[in-house]
Coordinates of C-alpha atoms and ligand atoms in Angstrom, one line a residue:
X280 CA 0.0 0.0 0.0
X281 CA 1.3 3.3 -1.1
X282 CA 1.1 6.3 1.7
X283 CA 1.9 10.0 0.3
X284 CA 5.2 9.8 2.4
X285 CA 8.7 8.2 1.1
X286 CA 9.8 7.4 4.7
X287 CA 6.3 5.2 5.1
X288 CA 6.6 3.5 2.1
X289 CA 9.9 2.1 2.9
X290 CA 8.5 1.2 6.4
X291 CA 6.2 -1.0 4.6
X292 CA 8.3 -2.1 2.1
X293 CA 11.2 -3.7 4.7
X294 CA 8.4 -4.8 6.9
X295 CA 7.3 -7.0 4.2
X296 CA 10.8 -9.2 4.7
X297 CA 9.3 -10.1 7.7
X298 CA 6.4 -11.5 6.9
X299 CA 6.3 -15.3 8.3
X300 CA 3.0 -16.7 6.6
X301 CA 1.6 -19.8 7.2
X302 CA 3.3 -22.2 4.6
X303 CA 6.7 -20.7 6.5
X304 CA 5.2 -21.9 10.1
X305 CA 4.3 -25.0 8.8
X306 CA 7.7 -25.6 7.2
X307 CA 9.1 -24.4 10.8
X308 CA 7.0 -27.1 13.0
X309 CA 8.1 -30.3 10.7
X310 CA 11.8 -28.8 11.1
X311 CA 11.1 -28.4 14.6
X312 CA 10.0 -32.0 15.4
X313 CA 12.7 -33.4 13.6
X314 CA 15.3 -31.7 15.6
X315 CA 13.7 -32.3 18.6
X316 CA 13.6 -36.0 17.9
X317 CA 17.5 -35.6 16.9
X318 CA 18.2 -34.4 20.0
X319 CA 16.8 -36.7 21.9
X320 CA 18.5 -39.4 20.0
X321 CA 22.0 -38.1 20.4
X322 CA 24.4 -35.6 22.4
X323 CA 25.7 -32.6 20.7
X324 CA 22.6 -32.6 18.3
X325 CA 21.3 -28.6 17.5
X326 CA 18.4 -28.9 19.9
X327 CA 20.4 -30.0 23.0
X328 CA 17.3 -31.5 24.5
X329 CA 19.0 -31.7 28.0
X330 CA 17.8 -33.9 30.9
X331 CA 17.1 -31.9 33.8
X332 CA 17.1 -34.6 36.3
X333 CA 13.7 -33.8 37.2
X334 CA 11.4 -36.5 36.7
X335 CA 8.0 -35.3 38.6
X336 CA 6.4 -31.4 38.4
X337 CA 5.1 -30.6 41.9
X338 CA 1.3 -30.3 42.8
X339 CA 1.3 -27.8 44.4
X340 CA 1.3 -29.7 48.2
X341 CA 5.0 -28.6 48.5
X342 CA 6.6 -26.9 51.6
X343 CA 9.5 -25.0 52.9
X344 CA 11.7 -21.9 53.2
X345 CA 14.5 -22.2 50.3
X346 CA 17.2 -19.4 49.1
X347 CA 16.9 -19.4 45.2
X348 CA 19.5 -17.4 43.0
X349 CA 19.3 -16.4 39.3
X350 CA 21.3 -15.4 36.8
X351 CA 20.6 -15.6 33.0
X352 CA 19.5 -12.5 31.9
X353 CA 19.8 -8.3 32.5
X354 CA 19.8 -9.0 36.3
X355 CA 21.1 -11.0 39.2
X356 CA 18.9 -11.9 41.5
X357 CA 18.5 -13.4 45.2
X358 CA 15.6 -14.4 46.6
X359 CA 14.0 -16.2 49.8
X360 CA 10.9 -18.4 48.9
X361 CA 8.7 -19.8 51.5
X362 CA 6.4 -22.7 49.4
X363 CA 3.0 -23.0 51.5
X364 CA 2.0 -25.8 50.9
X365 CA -1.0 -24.9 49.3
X366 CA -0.2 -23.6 45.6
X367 CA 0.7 -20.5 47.3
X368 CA 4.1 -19.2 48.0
X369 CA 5.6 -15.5 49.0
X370 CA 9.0 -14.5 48.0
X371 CA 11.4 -11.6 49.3
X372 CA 13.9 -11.0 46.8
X373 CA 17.1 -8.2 45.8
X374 CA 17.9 -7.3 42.2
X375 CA 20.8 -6.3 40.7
X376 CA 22.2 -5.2 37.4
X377 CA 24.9 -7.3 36.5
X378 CA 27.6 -4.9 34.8
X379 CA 28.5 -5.6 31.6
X380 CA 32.3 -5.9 32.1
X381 CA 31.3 -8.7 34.6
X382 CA 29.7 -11.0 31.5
X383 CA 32.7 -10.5 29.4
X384 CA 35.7 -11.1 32.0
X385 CA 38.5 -13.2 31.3
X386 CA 38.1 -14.5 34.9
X387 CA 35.4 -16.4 35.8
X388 CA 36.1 -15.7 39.1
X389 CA 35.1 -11.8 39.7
X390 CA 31.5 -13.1 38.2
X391 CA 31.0 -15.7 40.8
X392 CA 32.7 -13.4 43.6
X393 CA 30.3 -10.7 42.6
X394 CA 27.1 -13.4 43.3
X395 CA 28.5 -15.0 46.2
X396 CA 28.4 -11.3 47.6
X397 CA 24.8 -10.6 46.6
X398 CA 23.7 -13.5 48.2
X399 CA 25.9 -12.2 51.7
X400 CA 24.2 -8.8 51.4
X401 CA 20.6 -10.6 51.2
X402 CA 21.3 -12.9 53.9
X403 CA 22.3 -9.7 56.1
X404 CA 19.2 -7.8 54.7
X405 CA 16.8 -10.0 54.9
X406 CA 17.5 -13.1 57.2
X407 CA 19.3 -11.4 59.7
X408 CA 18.5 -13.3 62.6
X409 CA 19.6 -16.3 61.1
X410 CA 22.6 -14.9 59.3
X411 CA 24.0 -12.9 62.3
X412 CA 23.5 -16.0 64.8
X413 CA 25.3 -17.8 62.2
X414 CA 28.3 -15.2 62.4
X415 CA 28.5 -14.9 65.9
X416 CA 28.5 -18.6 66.0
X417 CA 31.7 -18.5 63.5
X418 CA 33.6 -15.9 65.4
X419 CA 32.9 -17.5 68.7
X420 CA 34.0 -20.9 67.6
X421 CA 30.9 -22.5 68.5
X422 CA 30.5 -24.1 65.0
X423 CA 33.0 -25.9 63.3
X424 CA 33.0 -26.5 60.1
X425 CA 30.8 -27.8 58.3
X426 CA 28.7 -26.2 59.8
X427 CA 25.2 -27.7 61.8
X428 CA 22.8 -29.4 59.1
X429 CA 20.2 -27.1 60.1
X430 CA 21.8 -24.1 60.4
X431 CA 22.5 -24.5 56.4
X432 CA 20.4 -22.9 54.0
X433 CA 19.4 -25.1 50.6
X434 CA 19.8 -22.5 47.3
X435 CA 18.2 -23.5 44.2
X436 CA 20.7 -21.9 41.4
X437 CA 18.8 -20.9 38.3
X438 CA 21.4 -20.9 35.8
X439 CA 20.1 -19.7 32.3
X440 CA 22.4 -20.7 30.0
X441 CA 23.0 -24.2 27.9
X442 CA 24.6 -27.2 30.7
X443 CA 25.3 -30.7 30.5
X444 CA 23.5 -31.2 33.8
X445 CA 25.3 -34.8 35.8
X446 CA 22.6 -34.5 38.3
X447 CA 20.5 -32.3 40.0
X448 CA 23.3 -29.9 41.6
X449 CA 26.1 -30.9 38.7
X450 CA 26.5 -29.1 35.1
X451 CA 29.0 -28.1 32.7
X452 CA 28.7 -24.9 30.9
X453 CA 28.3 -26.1 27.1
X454 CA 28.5 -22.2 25.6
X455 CA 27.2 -19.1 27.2
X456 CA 24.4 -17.1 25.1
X457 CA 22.7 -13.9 25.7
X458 CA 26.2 -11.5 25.7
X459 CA 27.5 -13.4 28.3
X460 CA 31.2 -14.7 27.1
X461 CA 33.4 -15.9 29.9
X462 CA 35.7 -18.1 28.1
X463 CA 36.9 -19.8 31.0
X464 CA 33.6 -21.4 32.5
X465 CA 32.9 -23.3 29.6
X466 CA 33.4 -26.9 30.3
X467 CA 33.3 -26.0 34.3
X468 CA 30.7 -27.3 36.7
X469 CA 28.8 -24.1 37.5
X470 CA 27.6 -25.3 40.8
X471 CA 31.2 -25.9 41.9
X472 CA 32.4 -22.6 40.9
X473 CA 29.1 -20.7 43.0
X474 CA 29.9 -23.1 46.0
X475 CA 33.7 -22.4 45.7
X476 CA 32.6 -18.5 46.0
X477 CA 30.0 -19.0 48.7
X478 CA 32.5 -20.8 50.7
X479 CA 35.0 -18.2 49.8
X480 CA 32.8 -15.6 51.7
X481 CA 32.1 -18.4 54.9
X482 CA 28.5 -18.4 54.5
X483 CA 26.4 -21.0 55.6
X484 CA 24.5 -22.0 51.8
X485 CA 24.8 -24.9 49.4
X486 CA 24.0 -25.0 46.3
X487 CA 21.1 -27.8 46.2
X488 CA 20.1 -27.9 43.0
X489 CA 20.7 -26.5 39.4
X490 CA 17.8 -25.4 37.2
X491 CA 17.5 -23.6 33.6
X492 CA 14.9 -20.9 34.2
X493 CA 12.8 -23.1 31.8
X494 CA 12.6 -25.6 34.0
X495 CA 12.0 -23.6 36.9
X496 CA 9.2 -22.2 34.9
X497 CA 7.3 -25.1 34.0
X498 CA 8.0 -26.4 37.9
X499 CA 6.4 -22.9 39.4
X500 CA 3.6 -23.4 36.9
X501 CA 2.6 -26.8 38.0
X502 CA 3.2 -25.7 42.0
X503 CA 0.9 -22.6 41.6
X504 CA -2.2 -24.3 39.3
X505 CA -4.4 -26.3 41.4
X506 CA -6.2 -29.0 40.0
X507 CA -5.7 -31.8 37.9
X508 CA -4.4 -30.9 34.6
X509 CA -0.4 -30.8 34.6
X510 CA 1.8 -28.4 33.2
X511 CA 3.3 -29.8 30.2
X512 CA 5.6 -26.8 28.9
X513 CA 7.6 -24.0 30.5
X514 CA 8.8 -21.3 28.2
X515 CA 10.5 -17.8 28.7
X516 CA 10.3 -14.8 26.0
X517 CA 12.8 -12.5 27.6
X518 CA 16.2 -11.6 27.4
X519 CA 16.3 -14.9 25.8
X520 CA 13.8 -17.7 25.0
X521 CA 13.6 -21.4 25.5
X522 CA 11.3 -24.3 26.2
X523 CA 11.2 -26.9 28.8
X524 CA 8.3 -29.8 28.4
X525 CA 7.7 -33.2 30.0
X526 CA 8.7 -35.8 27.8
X527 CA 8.4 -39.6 28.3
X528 CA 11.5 -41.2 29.4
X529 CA 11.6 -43.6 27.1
X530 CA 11.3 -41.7 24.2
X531 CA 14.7 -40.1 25.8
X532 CA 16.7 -43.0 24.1
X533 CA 20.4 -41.1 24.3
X534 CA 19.7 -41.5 28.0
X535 CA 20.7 -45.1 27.8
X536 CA 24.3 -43.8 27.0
X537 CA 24.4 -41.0 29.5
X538 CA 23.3 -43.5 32.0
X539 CA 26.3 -45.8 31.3
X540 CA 28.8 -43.2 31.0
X541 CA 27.9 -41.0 34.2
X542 CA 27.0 -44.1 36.4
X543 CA 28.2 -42.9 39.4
X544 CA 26.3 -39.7 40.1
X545 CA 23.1 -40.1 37.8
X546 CA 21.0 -41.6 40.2
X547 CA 17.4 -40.7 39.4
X548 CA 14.1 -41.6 40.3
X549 CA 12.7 -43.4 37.0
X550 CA 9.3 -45.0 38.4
X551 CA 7.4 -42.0 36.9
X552 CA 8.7 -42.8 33.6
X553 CA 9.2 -38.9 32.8
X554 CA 12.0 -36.7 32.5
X555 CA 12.0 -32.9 31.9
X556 CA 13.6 -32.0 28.9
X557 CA 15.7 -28.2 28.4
X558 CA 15.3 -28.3 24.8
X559 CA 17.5 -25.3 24.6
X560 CA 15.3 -24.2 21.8
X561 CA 17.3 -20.6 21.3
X562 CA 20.1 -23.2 18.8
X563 CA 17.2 -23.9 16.2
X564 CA 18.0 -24.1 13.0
X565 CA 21.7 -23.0 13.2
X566 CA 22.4 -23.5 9.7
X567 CA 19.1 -21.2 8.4
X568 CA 17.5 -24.0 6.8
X569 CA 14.3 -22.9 7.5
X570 CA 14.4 -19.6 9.6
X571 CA 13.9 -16.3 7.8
X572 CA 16.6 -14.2 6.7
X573 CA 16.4 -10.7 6.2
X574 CA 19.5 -8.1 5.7
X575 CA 19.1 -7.1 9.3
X576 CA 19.1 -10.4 10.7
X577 CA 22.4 -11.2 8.7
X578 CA 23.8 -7.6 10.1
X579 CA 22.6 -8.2 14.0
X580 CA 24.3 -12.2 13.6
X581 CA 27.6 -10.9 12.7
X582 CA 28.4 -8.0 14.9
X583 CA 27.4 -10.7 17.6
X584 CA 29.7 -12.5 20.1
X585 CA 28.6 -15.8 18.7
X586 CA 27.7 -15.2 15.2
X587 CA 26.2 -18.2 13.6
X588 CA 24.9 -19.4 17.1
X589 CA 21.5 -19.1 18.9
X590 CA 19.6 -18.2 15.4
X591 CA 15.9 -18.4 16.7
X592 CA 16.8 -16.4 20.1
X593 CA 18.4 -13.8 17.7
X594 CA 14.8 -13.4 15.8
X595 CA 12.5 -13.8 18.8
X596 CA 14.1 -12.7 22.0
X597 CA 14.0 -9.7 23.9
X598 CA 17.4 -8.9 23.8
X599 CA 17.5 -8.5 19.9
X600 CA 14.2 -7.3 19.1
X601 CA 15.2 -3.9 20.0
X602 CA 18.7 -4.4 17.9
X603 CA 16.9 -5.6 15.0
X604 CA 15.0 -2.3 15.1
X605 CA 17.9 -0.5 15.3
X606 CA 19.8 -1.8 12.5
X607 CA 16.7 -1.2 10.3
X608 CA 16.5 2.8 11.7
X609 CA 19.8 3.3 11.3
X610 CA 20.0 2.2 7.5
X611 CA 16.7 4.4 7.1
X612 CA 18.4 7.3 8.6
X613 CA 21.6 6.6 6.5
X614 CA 19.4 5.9 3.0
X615 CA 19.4 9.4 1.0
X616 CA 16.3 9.3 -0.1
X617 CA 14.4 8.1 2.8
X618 CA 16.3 10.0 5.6
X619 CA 14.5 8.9 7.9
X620 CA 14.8 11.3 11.3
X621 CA 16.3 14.3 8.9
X622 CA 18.8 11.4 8.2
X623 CA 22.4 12.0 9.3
X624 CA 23.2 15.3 8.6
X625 CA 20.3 16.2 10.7
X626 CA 18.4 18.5 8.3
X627 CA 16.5 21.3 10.1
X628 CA 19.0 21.4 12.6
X629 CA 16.9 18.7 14.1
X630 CA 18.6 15.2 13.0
X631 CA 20.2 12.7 14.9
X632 CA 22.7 14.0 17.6
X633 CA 26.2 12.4 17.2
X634 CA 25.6 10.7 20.6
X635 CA 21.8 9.1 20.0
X636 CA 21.2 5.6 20.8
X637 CA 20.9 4.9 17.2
X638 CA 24.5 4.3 17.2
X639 CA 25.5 2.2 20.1
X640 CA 24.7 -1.2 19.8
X641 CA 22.0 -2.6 22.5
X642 CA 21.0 0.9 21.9
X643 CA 17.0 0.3 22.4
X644 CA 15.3 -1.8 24.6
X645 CA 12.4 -3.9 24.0
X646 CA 10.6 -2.0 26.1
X647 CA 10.4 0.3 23.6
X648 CA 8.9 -1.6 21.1
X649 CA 6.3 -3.0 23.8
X650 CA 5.2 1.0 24.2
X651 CA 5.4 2.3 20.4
X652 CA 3.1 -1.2 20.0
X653 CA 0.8 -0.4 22.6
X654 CA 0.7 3.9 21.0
X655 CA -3.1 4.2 19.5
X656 CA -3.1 7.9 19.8
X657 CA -3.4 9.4 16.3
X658 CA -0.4 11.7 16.9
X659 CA 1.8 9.3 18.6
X660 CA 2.4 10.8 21.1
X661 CA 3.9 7.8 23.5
X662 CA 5.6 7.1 20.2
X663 CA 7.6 10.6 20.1
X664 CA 8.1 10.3 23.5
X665 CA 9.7 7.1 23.4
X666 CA 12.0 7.7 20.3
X667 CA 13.1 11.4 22.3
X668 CA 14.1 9.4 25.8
X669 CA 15.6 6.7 24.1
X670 CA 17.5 7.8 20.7
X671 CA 17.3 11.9 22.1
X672 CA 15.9 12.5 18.7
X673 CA 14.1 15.8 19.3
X674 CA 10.3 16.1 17.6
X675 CA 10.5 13.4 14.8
X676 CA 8.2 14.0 12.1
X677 CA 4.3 12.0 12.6
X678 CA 5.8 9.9 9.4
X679 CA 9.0 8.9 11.1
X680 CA 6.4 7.7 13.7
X681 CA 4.0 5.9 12.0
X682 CA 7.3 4.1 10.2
X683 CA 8.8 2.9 13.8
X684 CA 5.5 1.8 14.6
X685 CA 4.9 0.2 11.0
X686 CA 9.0 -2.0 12.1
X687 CA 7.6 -2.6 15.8
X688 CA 4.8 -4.6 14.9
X689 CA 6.6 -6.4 11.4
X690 CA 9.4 -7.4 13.6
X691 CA 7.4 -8.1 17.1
X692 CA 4.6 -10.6 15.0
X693 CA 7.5 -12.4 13.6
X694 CA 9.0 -13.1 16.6
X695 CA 5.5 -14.2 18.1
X696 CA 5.0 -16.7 15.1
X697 CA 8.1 -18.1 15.3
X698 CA 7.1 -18.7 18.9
X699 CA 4.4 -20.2 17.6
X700 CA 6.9 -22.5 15.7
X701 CA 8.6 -23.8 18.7
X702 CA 5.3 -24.0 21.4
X703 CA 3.8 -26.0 18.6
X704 CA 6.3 -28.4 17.7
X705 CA 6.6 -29.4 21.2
X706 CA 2.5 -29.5 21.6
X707 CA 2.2 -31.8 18.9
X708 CA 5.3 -34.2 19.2
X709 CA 4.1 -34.4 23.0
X710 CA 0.8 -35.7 21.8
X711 CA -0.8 -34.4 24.7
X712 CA -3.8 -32.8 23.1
X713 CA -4.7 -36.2 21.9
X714 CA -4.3 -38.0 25.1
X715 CA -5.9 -37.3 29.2
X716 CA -8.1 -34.3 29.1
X717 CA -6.8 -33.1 26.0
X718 CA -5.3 -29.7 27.2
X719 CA -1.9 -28.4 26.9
X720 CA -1.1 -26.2 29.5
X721 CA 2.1 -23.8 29.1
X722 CA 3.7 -21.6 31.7
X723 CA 5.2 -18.3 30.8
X724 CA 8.0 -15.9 31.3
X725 CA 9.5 -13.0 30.3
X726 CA 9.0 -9.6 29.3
X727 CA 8.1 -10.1 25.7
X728 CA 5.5 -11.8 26.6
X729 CA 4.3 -10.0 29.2
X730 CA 4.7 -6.9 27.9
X731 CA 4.6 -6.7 24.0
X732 CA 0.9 -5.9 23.5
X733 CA -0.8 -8.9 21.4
X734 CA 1.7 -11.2 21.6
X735 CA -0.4 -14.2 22.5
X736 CA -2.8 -13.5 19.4
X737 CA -0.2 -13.7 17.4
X738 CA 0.9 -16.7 18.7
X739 CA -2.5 -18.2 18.9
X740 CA -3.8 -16.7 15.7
X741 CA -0.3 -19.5 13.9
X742 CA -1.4 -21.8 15.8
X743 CA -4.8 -22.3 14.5
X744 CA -2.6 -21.8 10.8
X745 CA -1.0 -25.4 11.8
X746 CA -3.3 -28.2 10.9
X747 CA -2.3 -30.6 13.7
X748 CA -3.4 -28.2 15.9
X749 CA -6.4 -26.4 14.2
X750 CA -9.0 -24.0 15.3
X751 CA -10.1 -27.0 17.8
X752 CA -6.7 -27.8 19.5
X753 CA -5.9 -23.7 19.7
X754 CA -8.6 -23.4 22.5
X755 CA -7.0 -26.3 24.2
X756 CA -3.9 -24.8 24.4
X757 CA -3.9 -23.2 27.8
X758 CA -1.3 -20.1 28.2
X759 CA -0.7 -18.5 31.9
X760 CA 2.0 -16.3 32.8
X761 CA 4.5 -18.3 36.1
X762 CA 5.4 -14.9 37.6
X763 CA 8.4 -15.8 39.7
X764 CA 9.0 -18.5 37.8
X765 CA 12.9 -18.8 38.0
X766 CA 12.4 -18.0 42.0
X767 CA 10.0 -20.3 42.9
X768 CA 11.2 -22.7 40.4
X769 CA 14.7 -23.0 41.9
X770 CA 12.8 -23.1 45.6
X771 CA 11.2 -26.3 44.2
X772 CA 14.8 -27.7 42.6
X773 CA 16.3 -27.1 46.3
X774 CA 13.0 -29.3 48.1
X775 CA 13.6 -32.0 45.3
X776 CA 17.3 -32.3 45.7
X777 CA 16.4 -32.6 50.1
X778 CA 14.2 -34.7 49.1
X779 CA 16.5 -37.0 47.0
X780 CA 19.5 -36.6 49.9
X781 CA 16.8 -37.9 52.3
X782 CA 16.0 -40.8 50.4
Ligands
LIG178 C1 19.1 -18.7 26.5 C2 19.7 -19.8 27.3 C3 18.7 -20.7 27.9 C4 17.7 -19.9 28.6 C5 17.0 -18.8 27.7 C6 16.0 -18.0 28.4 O1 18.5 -19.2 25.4 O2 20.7 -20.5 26.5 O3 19.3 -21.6 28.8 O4 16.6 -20.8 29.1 O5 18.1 -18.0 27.3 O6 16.5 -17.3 29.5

């Protein structure tokens, strides 16, 4: 469609590259489902399909006071969780900005130091009692080490990343994702090097249990919905994105293998016959086979830290939305006969200062495509606004407007189909519409999905485009967002991993 306005019109025109119609989905799932049962099949496969070591989701009867630490996206975070018992929980928790030099260290050491002393400024915050007894008890002598079995708090580690997991409180970094790159972690046992830290600093916490934030979502999803249907997948759409579903152990045949191989600490309970699976869905399609490809993606892969890695995360996830954006804007504003913003030279004297988030990389958030998305006003007000705090471009024209809104939505509805892609791959090779009450039930995380108006139509409106899933099986697809997920989640790791000890 042809507006009056040049700047428009190549809006439309480059949001076109990202359409994603149906045939495209379609072409997705079967890709999808065939990686998936790769990865199941073998180690080292582009789905990793890791076993989490957690073979039952909670109902929701659960009970205790657990620390739970996570780290995996923009923010560290500590938190004490007390479970109730009764699919209700309350958390305290602290929050901190992990600085950037801190995910890109040659030592991997100043990272975990930096964690082990957020968790010793919580415990002094916010479980003083406990924490300064312990103390005095140190300094007096009273304890030796180790110290008194209840006088140790159980953490739950969420750890967001790709890991080999050996057990429930065992895993080797396979490769970081997200910005992080610490080249000496990979190949360590996470746990170890938190514990090392912790101990480091004298405090009285082990590390119980490792989770993905995944799995921690689909665990708080199950611990939180009373009744009788189960949650089958946990998903995040944040900083990064990545799936976590129940799968049947047998249908896990590479376990066989890992079994033999790590006999002597992959002792599991196997009665259940299930095993929850980090597909580590961010890796699909590596080589582009089917994913979409547009000029911008090919720009944001290779000015990455792991070009060539993490393909679906780098078209659906929070952390790149914005940088897709970016990379678009920024050729507008360069092209000379679009000059998008007063282009460069910054005609009018208005332009694009020298300093503008336009240029630095990570420059826009996704939270400003969540509010240009959610701008109805017919001068754009929230729109302007936005595109003045963030890029301190002063009074854009309404056309530049209406063309960042025209981008927001092209590139924030490809991300939710491809979404779609990966939620309904899982649904269908599950077969769990098909089978007990028919309903699917997904827990949710993340700000993209909790805050990028329309997302879940989007996603719903593909999944009704996928003809094992249809108009019917849509409805049964049930979608709920597991706030706390990763805190609760690694709270209900830590009760598992007691639980296993006390066996
Ligand atoms: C990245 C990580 C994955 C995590 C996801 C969401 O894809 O590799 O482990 O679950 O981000 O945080």
């Amino acid at each position: 469609m042809s507006s009056s306005s040049p700047v428009v019109d190549e809006a439309n025109r480059i949001a076109a590259l990202f359409d994603y119609p149906a045939a495209e989905v379609n072409r997705g799932v079967k890709e999808f489902i065939r990686e998936m049962n790769e990865g199941l099949e073998k180690e080292g496969a582009t789905l990793s399909q890791i076993p989490s070591y957690v073979t039952a989701v909670p109902n929701g009867t659960e009970k205790g006071i657990y620390l739970a630490v996570d780290l995996g996206g923009t923010n560290f975070r500590v938190c004490s969780v007390h479970l109730h018992g009764d699919s209700t929980f309350s958390i305290s928790q602290s929050k901190v900005a992990i600085p950037r030099e801190l995910m890109v260290t040659a030592h991997a050491k100043e990272l975990f130091a930096f964690l082990a002393l957020q968790i010793e400024r919580f415990l002094q915050t916010h479980m003083a009692d406990h924490f300064t007894s312990h103390v005095e008890k140190r300094q007096t002598g009273h304890v030796t080490e180790p110290y008194a079995e209840e006088q140790i708090f159980d953490l739950g580690f969420t750890f967001s990343f790709p890991v080999n997991q050996h057990g429930i409180n065992k895993g080797t970094l396979i490769r970081w994702t997200k910005g992080f790159d610490i080249a000496e972690v990979v190949g360590q046992d996470v746990c170890g090097l938190l514990q090392e830290a912790i101990d480091a600093r004298s405090l009285p916490v082990r590390v119980a249990a490792l989770v993905n934030d995944t799995v921690g979502t689909l665990m708080a999803r199950s611990y939180c919905s009373p009744g009788s249907t189960r949650a089958l997948i946990g998903a995040i759409f944040g900083t990064g994105t990545n799936g976590a579903y129940v799968e049947k152990l047998a249908r896990v045949t590479k376990m066989a293998k890992i079994d033999s191989e790590r006999e002597s600490d992959t002792s599991y309970d196997k009665s259940t016959g299930e095993m929850v699976i980090n597909v580590e869905w961010g890796s699909f399609d590596n080589s582009l086979t089917v994913l979409p490809n547009t000029p911008y993606d090919v720009d944001l892969d290779e000015h990455s830290v792991n070009p060539g890695i993490q393909m679906f995360e780098k078209r659906v996830s929070g952390m790149f939305l914005g940088e897709i954006l970016r990379r678009v804007l920024l050729a507008m504003s360069r092209d000379e006969g679009v000059k998008l913003f007063g282009g460069e030279s910054g005609a009018n004297g208005n332009g694009i200062p020298a300093d503008s988030g336009l240029y630095v990389r990570w420059g826009i958030d996704t939270s400003f495509l969540s509010t240009v998305k959610a701008d109805h006003s017919e001068d754009l007000g929230a729109t302007k606004a936005q595109i003045k705090r963030e890029l301190d471009i002063d009074n854009p024209s309404l056309d530049d407007c209406r063309a960042v809104k025209v981008l927001v939505h092209a590139i924030g509805k490809r991300a939710a189909r491809l979404s779609a892609v990966a939620l309904g791959a899982v649904v269908i090779s599950t077969g769990r519409l098909n089978e007990g009450d028919g309903i699917a039930d997904v827990g949710v995380d993340g700000s993209v999905v909790e805050h990028y108006p329309g997302f879940e139509d989007y996603l719903r409106a593909a999944f009704r485009e996928i003809p094992e899933i249809g108009e019917e099986g849509e409805k049964r697809i049930r979608i709920g967002v597991a706030k706390d997920g990763s805190g609760v989640g690694a709270a209900l790791g830590a009760l598992v991993a007691r639980e296993t000890r006390g066996r």
